[in-house]
Structure formats: C-alpha cells, structure tokens
Tab-separated table of C-alpha atoms and ligand atoms in Angstrom:
chain	number	residue	atom	x	y	z
A	1	MET	CA	-135.566	-71.254	24.662
A	2	THR	CA	-132.318	-72.577	23.166
A	3	SER	CA	-133.316	-71.448	19.688
A	4	ARG	CA	-133.671	-67.809	20.820
A	5	TRP	CA	-129.930	-67.636	21.596
A	6	ILE	CA	-128.990	-69.516	18.464
A	7	GLU	CA	-131.091	-67.099	16.442
A	8	LEU	CA	-129.533	-64.115	18.195
A	9	GLU	CA	-126.048	-65.460	17.454
A	10	SER	CA	-126.905	-65.858	13.791
A	11	GLU	CA	-128.000	-62.217	13.646
A	12	ARG	CA	-125.441	-60.506	15.835
A	13	TYR	CA	-122.230	-62.522	16.027
A	14	MET	CA	-119.592	-62.851	13.319
A	15	PRO	CA	-120.096	-66.374	12.033
A	16	VAL	CA	-116.550	-67.668	12.484
A	17	ALA	CA	-117.193	-70.601	14.830
A	18	LYS	CA	-118.985	-73.799	13.872
A	19	ARG	CA	-121.091	-74.066	17.005
A	20	ALA	CA	-122.852	-77.107	18.345
A	21	PRO	CA	-126.568	-76.384	18.905
A	22	VAL	CA	-126.161	-76.228	22.675
A	23	VAL	CA	-126.369	-73.198	24.990
A	24	LEU	CA	-124.303	-73.992	28.071
A	25	VAL	CA	-125.137	-72.235	31.311
A	26	ARG	CA	-123.419	-74.154	34.111
A	27	GLY	CA	-120.485	-76.476	34.771
A	28	GLU	CA	-119.074	-78.576	37.592
A	29	GLY	CA	-116.107	-80.944	37.378
A	30	SER	CA	-116.140	-82.622	33.970
A	31	ARG	CA	-119.827	-81.937	33.389
A	32	VAL	CA	-121.753	-79.016	31.909
A	33	TRP	CA	-125.470	-78.301	31.662
A	34	ASP	CA	-127.492	-76.555	28.994
A	35	GLU	CA	-130.300	-74.129	29.667
A	36	ASP	CA	-132.881	-76.906	29.469
A	37	GLY	CA	-131.088	-78.747	32.281
A	38	LYS	CA	-129.586	-81.452	30.062
A	39	ALA	CA	-126.191	-82.676	31.353
A	40	TYR	CA	-123.170	-83.371	29.135
A	41	LEU	CA	-119.873	-85.074	29.891
A	42	ASP	CA	-117.376	-82.530	28.612
A	43	LEU	CA	-114.450	-84.018	26.687
A	44	VAL	CA	-113.768	-80.736	24.906
A	45	GLY	CA	-112.766	-78.960	28.117
A	46	GLY	CA	-113.024	-75.468	26.633
A	47	TRP	CA	-110.501	-76.566	23.945
A	48	ALA	CA	-108.006	-77.979	26.449
A	49	VAL	CA	-108.422	-75.127	28.913
A	50	ASN	CA	-110.444	-76.326	31.920
A	51	THR	CA	-107.506	-77.926	33.740
A	52	LEU	CA	-109.285	-78.372	37.082
A	53	GLY	CA	-112.718	-78.902	35.556
A	54	HIS	CA	-115.557	-76.418	35.664
A	55	CYS	CA	-115.836	-74.018	38.592
A	56	HIS	CA	-113.283	-75.774	40.812
A	57	PRO	CA	-113.239	-74.139	44.284
A	58	ALA	CA	-109.482	-73.464	43.980
A	59	ILE	CA	-110.308	-71.264	40.972
A	60	THR	CA	-113.517	-69.650	42.209
A	61	ASP	CA	-111.922	-68.860	45.608
A	62	ALA	CA	-108.801	-67.333	44.029
A	63	LEU	CA	-110.948	-65.367	41.609
A	64	SER	CA	-113.275	-63.900	44.203
A	65	GLU	CA	-110.535	-63.213	46.774
A	66	GLN	CA	-108.343	-61.418	44.243
A	67	ALA	CA	-111.338	-59.559	42.778
A	68	GLN	CA	-111.992	-58.103	46.200
A	69	SER	CA	-108.456	-56.821	46.703
A	70	LEU	CA	-106.935	-55.808	43.351
A	71	ILE	CA	-108.049	-56.590	39.800
A	72	HIS	CA	-105.814	-54.517	37.560
A	73	THR	CA	-102.903	-52.095	37.862
A	74	SER	CA	-100.824	-52.206	34.610
A	75	ASN	CA	-97.202	-53.260	34.498
A	76	GLN	CA	-96.065	-49.839	35.621
A	77	PHE	CA	-96.201	-51.326	39.123
A	78	TYR	CA	-95.154	-54.513	40.884
A	79	THR	CA	-97.982	-56.888	41.784
A	80	VAL	CA	-97.685	-59.950	43.992
A	81	PRO	CA	-99.642	-62.694	42.123
A	82	GLN	CA	-97.659	-62.019	38.917
A	83	LEU	CA	-94.316	-62.433	40.642
A	84	GLU	CA	-95.421	-65.433	42.711
A	85	LEU	CA	-96.641	-67.122	39.515
A	86	ALA	CA	-93.411	-66.309	37.656
A	87	ASP	CA	-91.403	-67.720	40.566
A	88	LEU	CA	-93.492	-70.917	40.700
A	89	LEU	CA	-93.147	-71.472	36.946
A	90	VAL	CA	-89.392	-70.958	36.995
A	91	LYS	CA	-88.907	-73.208	40.040
A	92	ASN	CA	-90.873	-75.972	38.318
A	93	SER	CA	-89.383	-75.759	34.824
A	94	PRO	CA	-85.972	-75.555	33.131
A	95	PHE	CA	-86.530	-71.855	32.316
A	96	ASP	CA	-85.273	-68.707	34.000
A	97	ARG	CA	-87.586	-65.862	32.987
A	98	VAL	CA	-91.246	-65.351	32.264
A	99	PHE	CA	-93.466	-62.818	30.505
A	100	PHE	CA	-97.267	-62.995	30.768
A	101	SER	CA	-99.698	-62.324	27.928
A	102	ASN	CA	-103.445	-62.873	27.618
A	103	SER	CA	-103.615	-65.738	25.118
A	104	GLY	CA	-101.667	-68.334	23.199
A	105	VAL	CA	-101.349	-66.284	20.052
A	106	GLU	CA	-99.924	-63.356	21.997
A	107	ALA	CA	-97.438	-65.610	23.770
A	108	ASN	CA	-96.283	-66.950	20.403
A	109	GLU	CA	-96.065	-63.452	18.891
A	110	GLY	CA	-93.882	-62.442	21.815
A	111	ALA	CA	-91.733	-65.554	21.437
A	112	VAL	CA	-91.188	-64.773	17.745
A	113	LYS	CA	-90.164	-61.221	18.628
A	114	LEU	CA	-87.756	-62.686	21.169
A	115	VAL	CA	-86.111	-65.072	18.692
A	116	ARG	CA	-85.942	-62.356	16.021
A	117	LYS	CA	-84.074	-60.146	18.465
A	118	TYR	CA	-81.812	-63.089	19.260
A	119	GLY	CA	-81.206	-63.589	15.527
A	120	GLN	CA	-80.628	-59.884	15.024
A	121	HIS	CA	-77.868	-59.738	17.638
A	122	ARG	CA	-76.531	-63.273	17.894
A	123	ARG	CA	-76.986	-64.806	14.437
A	124	ASP	CA	-76.031	-62.076	12.068
A	125	GLY	CA	-79.471	-60.531	11.519
A	126	ALA	CA	-81.285	-63.845	10.963
A	127	TYR	CA	-85.088	-63.600	11.305
A	128	THR	CA	-86.826	-66.604	9.711
A	129	VAL	CA	-88.711	-69.099	11.875
A	130	ILE	CA	-89.202	-72.653	10.603
A	131	THR	CA	-92.531	-74.230	11.568
A	132	THR	CA	-94.260	-77.419	10.474
A	133	ASP	CA	-97.169	-78.468	8.283
A	134	HIS	CA	-100.395	-79.037	10.253
A	135	SER	CA	-99.097	-76.914	13.116
A	136	PHE	CA	-101.310	-74.350	14.812
A	137	HIS	CA	-99.890	-71.260	16.473
A	138	GLY	CA	-102.832	-68.827	16.552
A	139	ARG	CA	-104.783	-66.391	14.408
A	140	SER	CA	-102.831	-63.129	14.292
A	141	LEU	CA	-101.324	-62.356	10.887
A	142	ALA	CA	-97.861	-63.529	11.890
A	143	MET	CA	-99.071	-66.620	13.711
A	144	LEU	CA	-101.366	-67.736	10.940
A	145	THR	CA	-98.374	-67.397	8.650
A	146	ALA	CA	-96.448	-69.617	11.062
A	147	THR	CA	-99.387	-72.037	11.194
A	148	GLY	CA	-99.114	-74.972	8.805
A	149	LYS	CA	-102.712	-74.921	7.541
A	150	PRO	CA	-102.958	-73.161	4.154
A	151	ALA	CA	-106.753	-72.757	4.381
A	152	TYR	CA	-106.402	-70.383	7.346
A	153	LYS	CA	-104.217	-68.018	5.298
A	154	GLN	CA	-106.357	-67.546	2.219
A	155	ASP	CA	-107.692	-64.019	1.787
A	156	TYR	CA	-105.346	-62.445	4.346
A	157	GLY	CA	-102.342	-61.556	2.263
A	158	PRO	CA	-99.903	-60.017	2.114
A	159	LEU	CA	-98.641	-62.233	4.891
A	160	PRO	CA	-95.576	-61.240	6.904
A	161	ALA	CA	-92.226	-62.523	5.662
A	162	GLY	CA	-89.972	-64.699	7.759
A	163	PHE	CA	-91.827	-68.005	8.157
A	164	VAL	CA	-91.186	-71.316	6.413
A	165	ASN	CA	-93.442	-74.378	6.801
A	166	VAL	CA	-91.847	-77.804	6.393
A	167	PRO	CA	-93.247	-81.352	6.824
A	168	PHE	CA	-93.661	-82.497	10.451
A	169	ASN	CA	-91.440	-85.267	11.875
A	170	ASP	CA	-88.941	-84.688	9.047
A	171	LEU	CA	-85.514	-83.588	10.266
A	172	ASP	CA	-84.020	-83.435	6.775
A	173	ALA	CA	-86.723	-80.963	5.729
A	174	ILE	CA	-85.666	-78.695	8.608
A	175	LYS	CA	-82.014	-79.011	7.651
A	176	GLN	CA	-82.754	-78.198	4.027
A	177	ALA	CA	-84.891	-75.199	4.960
A	178	THR	CA	-82.227	-73.757	7.246
A	179	ASP	CA	-80.191	-70.935	5.752
A	180	ARG	CA	-78.358	-67.837	6.966
A	181	GLU	CA	-81.684	-66.061	7.597
A	182	THR	CA	-82.991	-68.781	9.923
A	183	CYS	CA	-83.115	-67.835	13.601
A	184	ALA	CA	-85.437	-70.407	15.180
A	185	ILE	CA	-87.520	-73.558	14.892
A	186	MET	CA	-90.971	-73.574	16.483
A	187	LEU	CA	-92.782	-76.856	17.169
A	188	GLU	CA	-95.624	-78.386	19.139
A	189	PRO	CA	-94.503	-81.608	20.897
A	190	VAL	CA	-97.950	-82.952	19.986
A	191	GLN	CA	-99.842	-81.069	17.283
A	192	GLY	CA	-103.281	-80.516	18.749
A	193	GLU	CA	-105.342	-78.692	16.122
A	194	GLY	CA	-103.479	-80.540	13.381
A	195	GLY	CA	-105.143	-83.801	14.453
A	196	VAL	CA	-103.169	-84.959	17.525
A	197	ASN	CA	-99.926	-85.739	15.701
A	198	VAL	CA	-97.189	-86.867	18.088
A	199	ALA	CA	-93.611	-85.716	17.459
A	200	ASP	CA	-91.201	-88.625	17.239
A	201	PRO	CA	-88.673	-88.418	20.131
A	202	ALA	CA	-85.791	-89.173	17.733
A	203	TYR	CA	-86.940	-86.271	15.538
A	204	LEU	CA	-87.031	-83.930	18.527
A	205	ARG	CA	-83.540	-85.018	19.604
A	206	GLY	CA	-82.339	-84.398	16.051
A	207	VAL	CA	-83.935	-80.934	15.982
A	208	ARG	CA	-82.328	-80.106	19.334
A	209	ALA	CA	-78.897	-81.156	18.053
A	210	TRP	CA	-79.408	-79.174	14.829
A	211	CYS	CA	-80.359	-76.044	16.787
A	212	ASP	CA	-77.261	-76.407	18.978
A	213	GLU	CA	-75.028	-76.928	15.966
A	214	GLN	CA	-76.490	-74.024	13.966
A	215	ASN	CA	-77.098	-71.577	16.846
A	216	LEU	CA	-80.865	-71.625	16.271
A	217	VAL	CA	-83.407	-71.068	19.028
A	218	LEU	CA	-85.694	-74.031	19.704
A	219	VAL	CA	-89.177	-72.840	20.654
A	220	TYR	CA	-91.867	-75.234	21.830
A	221	ASP	CA	-95.422	-74.015	21.503
A	222	GLU	CA	-96.865	-75.732	24.579
A	223	VAL	CA	-100.044	-73.686	24.542
A	224	GLN	CA	-102.012	-76.942	24.299
A	225	THR	CA	-99.532	-79.499	25.684
A	226	GLY	CA	-98.339	-77.653	28.805
A	227	VAL	CA	-99.682	-77.777	32.379
A	228	GLY	CA	-100.166	-81.521	32.793
A	229	ARG	CA	-102.103	-82.193	29.581
A	230	LEU	CA	-99.770	-84.972	28.364
A	231	GLY	CA	-99.360	-86.628	31.762
A	232	LYS	CA	-96.206	-84.642	32.597
A	233	LEU	CA	-96.169	-81.059	33.826
A	234	TRP	CA	-94.697	-79.938	30.484
A	235	GLY	CA	-95.078	-81.658	27.133
A	236	HIS	CA	-91.333	-81.571	26.482
A	237	GLN	CA	-90.796	-83.961	29.409
A	238	ILE	CA	-92.283	-86.759	27.292
A	239	SER	CA	-89.177	-86.914	25.087
A	240	GLY	CA	-86.784	-85.236	27.532
A	241	VAL	CA	-85.731	-82.741	24.846
A	242	VAL	CA	-85.657	-79.304	26.466
A	243	PRO	CA	-86.397	-76.259	24.282
A	244	ASP	CA	-84.825	-72.825	24.797
A	245	VAL	CA	-88.175	-71.040	24.860
A	246	MET	CA	-91.639	-72.365	25.724
A	247	THR	CA	-95.027	-70.731	25.316
A	248	LEU	CA	-98.089	-71.519	27.428
A	249	ALA	CA	-101.737	-70.425	27.589
A	250	LYS	CA	-104.945	-72.539	27.615
A	251	GLY	CA	-104.626	-74.738	30.733
A	252	LEU	CA	-102.459	-72.254	32.644
A	253	GLY	CA	-105.440	-70.169	33.744
A	254	GLY	CA	-107.897	-73.051	33.940
A	255	GLY	CA	-110.459	-70.892	32.106
A	256	VAL	CA	-109.220	-67.384	32.849
A	257	PRO	CA	-107.317	-65.861	29.888
A	258	ILE	CA	-103.556	-65.876	30.380
A	259	GLY	CA	-100.527	-66.843	28.294
A	260	ALA	CA	-96.827	-66.959	29.029
A	261	ILE	CA	-93.420	-66.952	27.383
A	262	LEU	CA	-90.743	-68.828	29.343
A	263	ALA	CA	-87.107	-68.569	28.290
A	264	LYS	CA	-83.704	-69.717	29.408
A	265	GLU	CA	-81.469	-66.857	30.480
A	266	ALA	CA	-79.274	-67.033	27.354
A	267	PHE	CA	-82.365	-66.546	25.152
A	268	SER	CA	-84.105	-63.978	27.335
A	269	VAL	CA	-82.877	-61.063	25.236
A	270	PHE	CA	-85.708	-58.562	25.822
A	271	THR	CA	-84.667	-55.397	27.594
A	272	TYR	CA	-86.554	-52.339	28.764
A	273	GLY	CA	-89.200	-51.246	26.242
A	274	ASP	CA	-88.892	-54.286	23.961
A	275	HIS	CA	-92.278	-55.781	24.734
A	276	GLY	CA	-95.345	-55.069	26.811
A	277	SER	CA	-99.025	-55.609	27.505
A	278	THR	CA	-101.753	-53.637	29.234
A	279	PHE	CA	-103.599	-56.662	30.613
A	280	GLY	CA	-100.861	-59.302	30.449
A	281	GLY	CA	-99.841	-60.462	33.923
A	282	ASN	CA	-102.695	-58.683	35.685
A	283	PRO	CA	-103.329	-59.702	39.302
A	284	LEU	CA	-106.691	-61.354	38.618
A	285	ALA	CA	-105.502	-63.744	35.899
A	286	CYS	CA	-102.226	-64.424	37.725
A	287	ALA	CA	-103.936	-65.199	41.048
A	288	VAL	CA	-106.121	-67.778	39.296
A	289	ALA	CA	-103.212	-69.265	37.317
A	290	LEU	CA	-101.233	-69.473	40.558
A	291	ALA	CA	-104.076	-71.410	42.185
A	292	VAL	CA	-104.260	-73.711	39.137
A	293	MET	CA	-100.496	-74.316	39.047
A	294	ARG	CA	-100.305	-74.951	42.808
A	295	HIS	CA	-103.132	-77.459	42.546
A	296	VAL	CA	-101.593	-79.205	39.530
A	297	ILE	CA	-98.203	-79.468	41.270
A	298	ASP	CA	-99.302	-80.185	44.856
A	299	GLU	CA	-101.905	-82.797	43.870
A	300	ASP	CA	-99.682	-84.328	41.161
A	301	LEU	CA	-102.454	-83.886	38.628
A	302	SER	CA	-99.997	-84.871	35.877
A	303	GLY	CA	-99.675	-88.318	37.490
A	304	HIS	CA	-103.470	-88.619	37.533
A	305	VAL	CA	-103.591	-87.580	33.850
A	306	SER	CA	-100.990	-90.188	32.977
A	307	ARG	CA	-102.958	-92.983	34.698
A	308	VAL	CA	-106.389	-91.947	33.433
A	309	GLY	CA	-104.973	-91.244	29.963
A	310	ASP	CA	-103.438	-94.751	29.818
A	311	HIS	CA	-106.777	-96.263	30.798
A	312	PHE	CA	-108.523	-94.152	28.134
A	313	MET	CA	-106.001	-95.190	25.502
A	314	ASP	CA	-106.324	-98.895	26.468
A	315	ARG	CA	-110.100	-98.725	26.116
A	316	LEU	CA	-109.867	-96.960	22.759
A	317	ARG	CA	-107.290	-99.449	21.463
A	318	ALA	CA	-109.560	-102.321	22.508
A	319	MET	CA	-112.320	-100.576	20.571
A	320	GLN	CA	-109.997	-100.247	17.564
A	321	ALA	CA	-109.237	-103.995	17.653
A	322	GLU	CA	-112.946	-104.650	17.060
A	323	ARG	CA	-113.497	-101.876	14.516
A	324	PRO	CA	-111.099	-101.912	11.560
A	325	TYR	CA	-112.417	-98.552	10.345
A	326	ILE	CA	-110.536	-96.977	13.299
A	327	THR	CA	-107.153	-96.498	11.667
A	328	ASP	CA	-105.238	-94.971	14.590
A	329	VAL	CA	-105.453	-94.111	18.284
A	330	ARG	CA	-102.719	-91.700	19.358
A	331	GLY	CA	-101.653	-89.036	21.807
A	332	HIS	CA	-100.393	-88.759	25.361
A	333	GLY	CA	-102.183	-88.259	28.660
A	334	LEU	CA	-105.491	-86.515	28.061
A	335	LEU	CA	-104.799	-85.283	24.551
A	336	ILE	CA	-105.969	-88.189	22.423
A	337	GLY	CA	-106.937	-88.495	18.777
A	338	VAL	CA	-108.891	-91.290	17.106
A	339	GLU	CA	-108.525	-91.477	13.332
A	340	PHE	CA	-111.001	-93.120	10.945
A	341	ASP	CA	-110.772	-94.385	7.395
A	342	ALA	CA	-113.488	-91.887	6.361
A	343	ASP	CA	-114.470	-88.294	7.061
A	344	ILE	CA	-116.957	-89.067	9.821
A	345	GLY	CA	-115.521	-86.856	12.605
A	346	GLY	CA	-118.216	-84.187	12.293
A	347	GLU	CA	-121.068	-86.711	12.366
A	348	ILE	CA	-119.597	-88.437	15.398
A	349	VAL	CA	-119.403	-85.120	17.237
A	350	ASP	CA	-123.022	-84.261	16.310
A	351	GLU	CA	-124.379	-87.653	17.302
A	352	SER	CA	-122.400	-87.722	20.569
A	353	ILE	CA	-123.889	-84.417	21.637
A	354	LYS	CA	-127.363	-85.917	21.315
A	355	GLU	CA	-126.222	-88.580	23.794
A	356	GLY	CA	-124.788	-86.051	26.248
A	357	LEU	CA	-121.111	-86.331	25.296
A	358	LEU	CA	-119.141	-83.299	24.071
A	359	LEU	CA	-116.359	-84.110	21.599
A	360	ASN	CA	-114.264	-82.219	19.044
A	361	SER	CA	-113.107	-83.013	15.520
A	362	PRO	CA	-109.970	-81.064	14.500
A	363	ALA	CA	-109.726	-82.813	11.110
A	364	ALA	CA	-112.514	-84.393	9.049
A	365	ASN	CA	-111.363	-87.962	9.857
A	366	VAL	CA	-110.213	-87.381	13.464
A	367	VAL	CA	-112.015	-87.029	16.801
A	368	ARG	CA	-110.040	-85.403	19.605
A	369	PHE	CA	-110.418	-85.828	23.377
A	370	MET	CA	-109.041	-82.980	25.530
A	371	PRO	CA	-111.157	-83.144	28.692
A	372	PRO	CA	-110.625	-81.445	32.045
A	373	LEU	CA	-107.572	-83.043	33.673
A	374	VAL	CA	-109.689	-84.074	36.680
A	375	LEU	CA	-111.630	-86.557	34.511
A	376	THR	CA	-111.982	-89.862	36.395
A	377	ALA	CA	-111.543	-93.435	35.121
A	378	THR	CA	-115.289	-93.966	35.678
A	379	GLU	CA	-116.046	-90.967	33.478
A	380	VAL	CA	-113.664	-92.373	30.836
A	381	ASP	CA	-115.663	-95.620	30.867
A	382	GLU	CA	-118.908	-93.696	30.541
A	383	ALA	CA	-117.508	-91.670	27.619
A	384	VAL	CA	-116.076	-94.707	25.835
A	385	ASP	CA	-119.378	-96.592	26.115
A	386	VAL	CA	-121.285	-93.691	24.534
A	387	PHE	CA	-118.533	-93.198	21.936
A	388	GLY	CA	-118.696	-96.880	20.911
A	389	ARG	CA	-122.485	-96.746	20.493
A	390	VAL	CA	-122.237	-93.551	18.450
A	391	LEU	CA	-119.469	-94.965	16.234
A	392	ASP	CA	-121.510	-98.022	15.392
A	393	ARG	CA	-124.529	-95.899	14.548
A	394	VAL	CA	-122.588	-93.395	12.410
A	395	ARG	CA	-120.747	-96.187	10.658
A	396	ALA	CA	-123.987	-98.011	9.908
A	397	MET	CA	-125.424	-94.759	8.475
A	398	ALA	CA	-122.273	-94.207	6.389
A	399	VAL	CA	-122.288	-97.663	4.746
A	400	THR	CA	-126.040	-97.948	4.134
B	1	PLP	C1	-100.618	-75.068	19.989
B	1	PLP	C2	-101.427	-73.810	19.985
B	1	PLP	N1	-100.814	-72.628	19.887
B	1	PLP	C3	-101.492	-71.464	19.883
B	1	PLP	C4	-102.862	-71.459	19.985
B	1	PLP	C5	-103.595	-70.148	19.986
B	1	PLP	O1	-104.017	-69.874	21.285
B	1	PLP	P1	-105.144	-68.763	21.530
B	1	PLP	O2	-106.394	-69.248	20.903
B	1	PLP	O3	-105.214	-68.664	23.036
B	1	PLP	O4	-104.640	-67.505	20.935
B	1	PLP	C6	-103.554	-72.669	20.098
B	1	PLP	C7	-105.028	-72.684	20.175
B	1	PLP	O5	-105.676	-73.657	19.915
B	1	PLP	C8	-102.820	-73.883	20.104
B	1	PLP	O6	-103.423	-75.063	20.186
C-alpha cells in the first residue's frame, strides 16, 4: 500500500524533497500514524509548525467554525479574525503594527521591502541587507540570496543585488560589511536550518548597538523561533535584545499557512499600495492562528516548553557524557541540535524512523529536535531512550 504512493510521488511530483519512506495519514498530540497503522512519536513537528500538536481541538474547532461563516474575502474589506489576531500580537509583543502573509518566505520578502523603503527615505537611499552564513530565510530568489547556504543558490543566477552574507556570531564582520548602502541586518536568534546555532547574547547586544549607532534596521527572522519554540513567547526574549522588525510563520498557524511581519511604529513605513496579498490575513488562517496564540498565551505553553526543553537537554547532555562522539548539544526550549563527530545524521534519522521516532537532520553531522510544543516529559524520555539505542547501533555500524 505504502509503495503505491511512493511510486506515484516518484512519477508525478517534482523531486525536491528528500522524503522518508512513510505515508502519514493521521495525527493526534505528538504522535502520527502511517497508512499501515504504525505509530510514530513526531519530533519533526511539521518542521517546527505543529505548535499545539496534531489536530488539537482548539485548532479543529476554530477551523470548522470559521469555515462555516467566512473563509475568504480579500483585503478590500475588514475582517474580524485578522484584526483580533493583529491586536493580540501587538498587545503581547514590543511591536506596533502587523501585516499577514501566507508563509515565512513571504513575510521575509515583505520585511526586506519594508527596510528598503526605510533605507530609501531615512538612510539616504541605502538598500543592502546584511545576513549571516548558515542562515535560512526561504526559497524565493531574494530570500535564497539572503540565505547563507551557497548550495541553495547554484543554478539560479542572476541573483538580486543588495544582500551580503557575513560569518554568524561575528560583530566585527557586520561592522566591516556595513557601508553607506546598508539599510538593515537580518538574523535568526537561533539558526534552525543552519544546524541549531545559537546567537551569543553579547553578539546580539553588539548588533543592536551598531544598528542604533548607524541607523540600521534590525530584523529578526523568528519564523522558526517565534511562538513559544524557545521557551519564551518570542525568541528575542532569550537575550532581551529587541529588534525593530520581526517575522513569523511556522508555529503561528499551528499547521495552517500564515506568516506575519511585525514592526515598531518608527519602522512601519508602508503606506497605501506599498504591499499586499490576496490570501494573506484571510479569515480562515487568522481564526486558527488566533486560537493557537490564545492557547499559547493563556496556557503559558512557553513555560511548559522551557521546563520540558530543560529536561530534554539534561537527558541529552547525560547521553553526551557517556558518548564522546556527541560533540555538542545546543539550543533553547524545544529547538535542540545534537552534533556528532561524523556525518551520521541521515543514518540516525533513517534508523529512528524504523523504531517509530521521527527526527530531522539539517546538516550532515547534526540531528534536530523541533517537536510539537505540547510534548510531555514522558514523551521526551521515550524519545531519548529510542535515540540512545539508535545512536549506539549507527555508531557500531559506522566503526565496523
Ligand atoms: C528561519 C526561517 N525563515 C524562513 C523560512 C521559510 O519559511 P517558509 O518555508 O514558510 O517559506 C524558514 C523555513 O524553514 C525558516 O526556518
């Protein structure tokens, strides 16, 4: 049965994703099931999207209620869920204005337009955005230019001008790259796709001071780190450094596509006609995101993430103490990376799936955990036990 869908994919779908040989048909909480009825503990979480787990009633209720009243109108009209969601985001963040898109890449595109307009009018026509090596900002032409992974850019030239990649966690590199054309710096507080690389708080403070001194806009791409993922509502709360603009997507809709640009008033320079979207901010996506955000805030899901994430990290560090081939355990909350001294990430993911554990490997020597934020401590223990068994097996295979 499974092979029929895998075969169909190989014939009909553009082969851009490296898929695990699993056809998922159902999910509940932190678990998913394949079409043969096999259960998996899901530590991929739809690539850090399933905030409340699979098919949480808060999401399914909001989805079906909104679907029965109003699904789509366009932004030619006012709609209630969009404005309630904007209000909730502003009241629970340091930002003043919001614009909704459908994805992370669109939110980042919009943010770059915003900072270019800022540069145009408030920094003498400056337009360049400094980003960092190993960053990930999405797959549009501009955002893959911003992204600090050269392999993603091959074959797609000519790439748009106006982006400079510099080493991550290196303030001097930012200072040296800044010139009269520079209008903004865009960073992830923890690089997710890049291998779970945590920004040093001193670096972030230095970048903030540099932006203030040079009149540059500081943009945080919180597409992966926002909405409780790091154990705080927003990733920037980890260091306390507040950006001028923040982008969101992934966890905001808990599985329904939505992205957002949030900006402080002084940086909210769009006026009538500057930006737009047919689907962005539609009532269906906004009603679900509103339900997700209310749940995250009212139930203090970030606090839960912080506690469960600490427990997860403690267990992984204990595992590292016994296994010298684990070279690093890093991250915050429920965005955790485990690094190895060899490129065994892919094998670990493959072997874990056989044991009913879904994992992800963003770099050849790194395994990443980005589960639903409702993951329990008991499920962490279950995952770590399987992970340990798989590591020992893969390691034994690698050295023999
Ligand atoms: C930090 C970051 N920014 C942007 C994106 C792109 O988001 P999307 O795939 O929704 O366009 C991602 C996706 O992984 C991401 O992790």
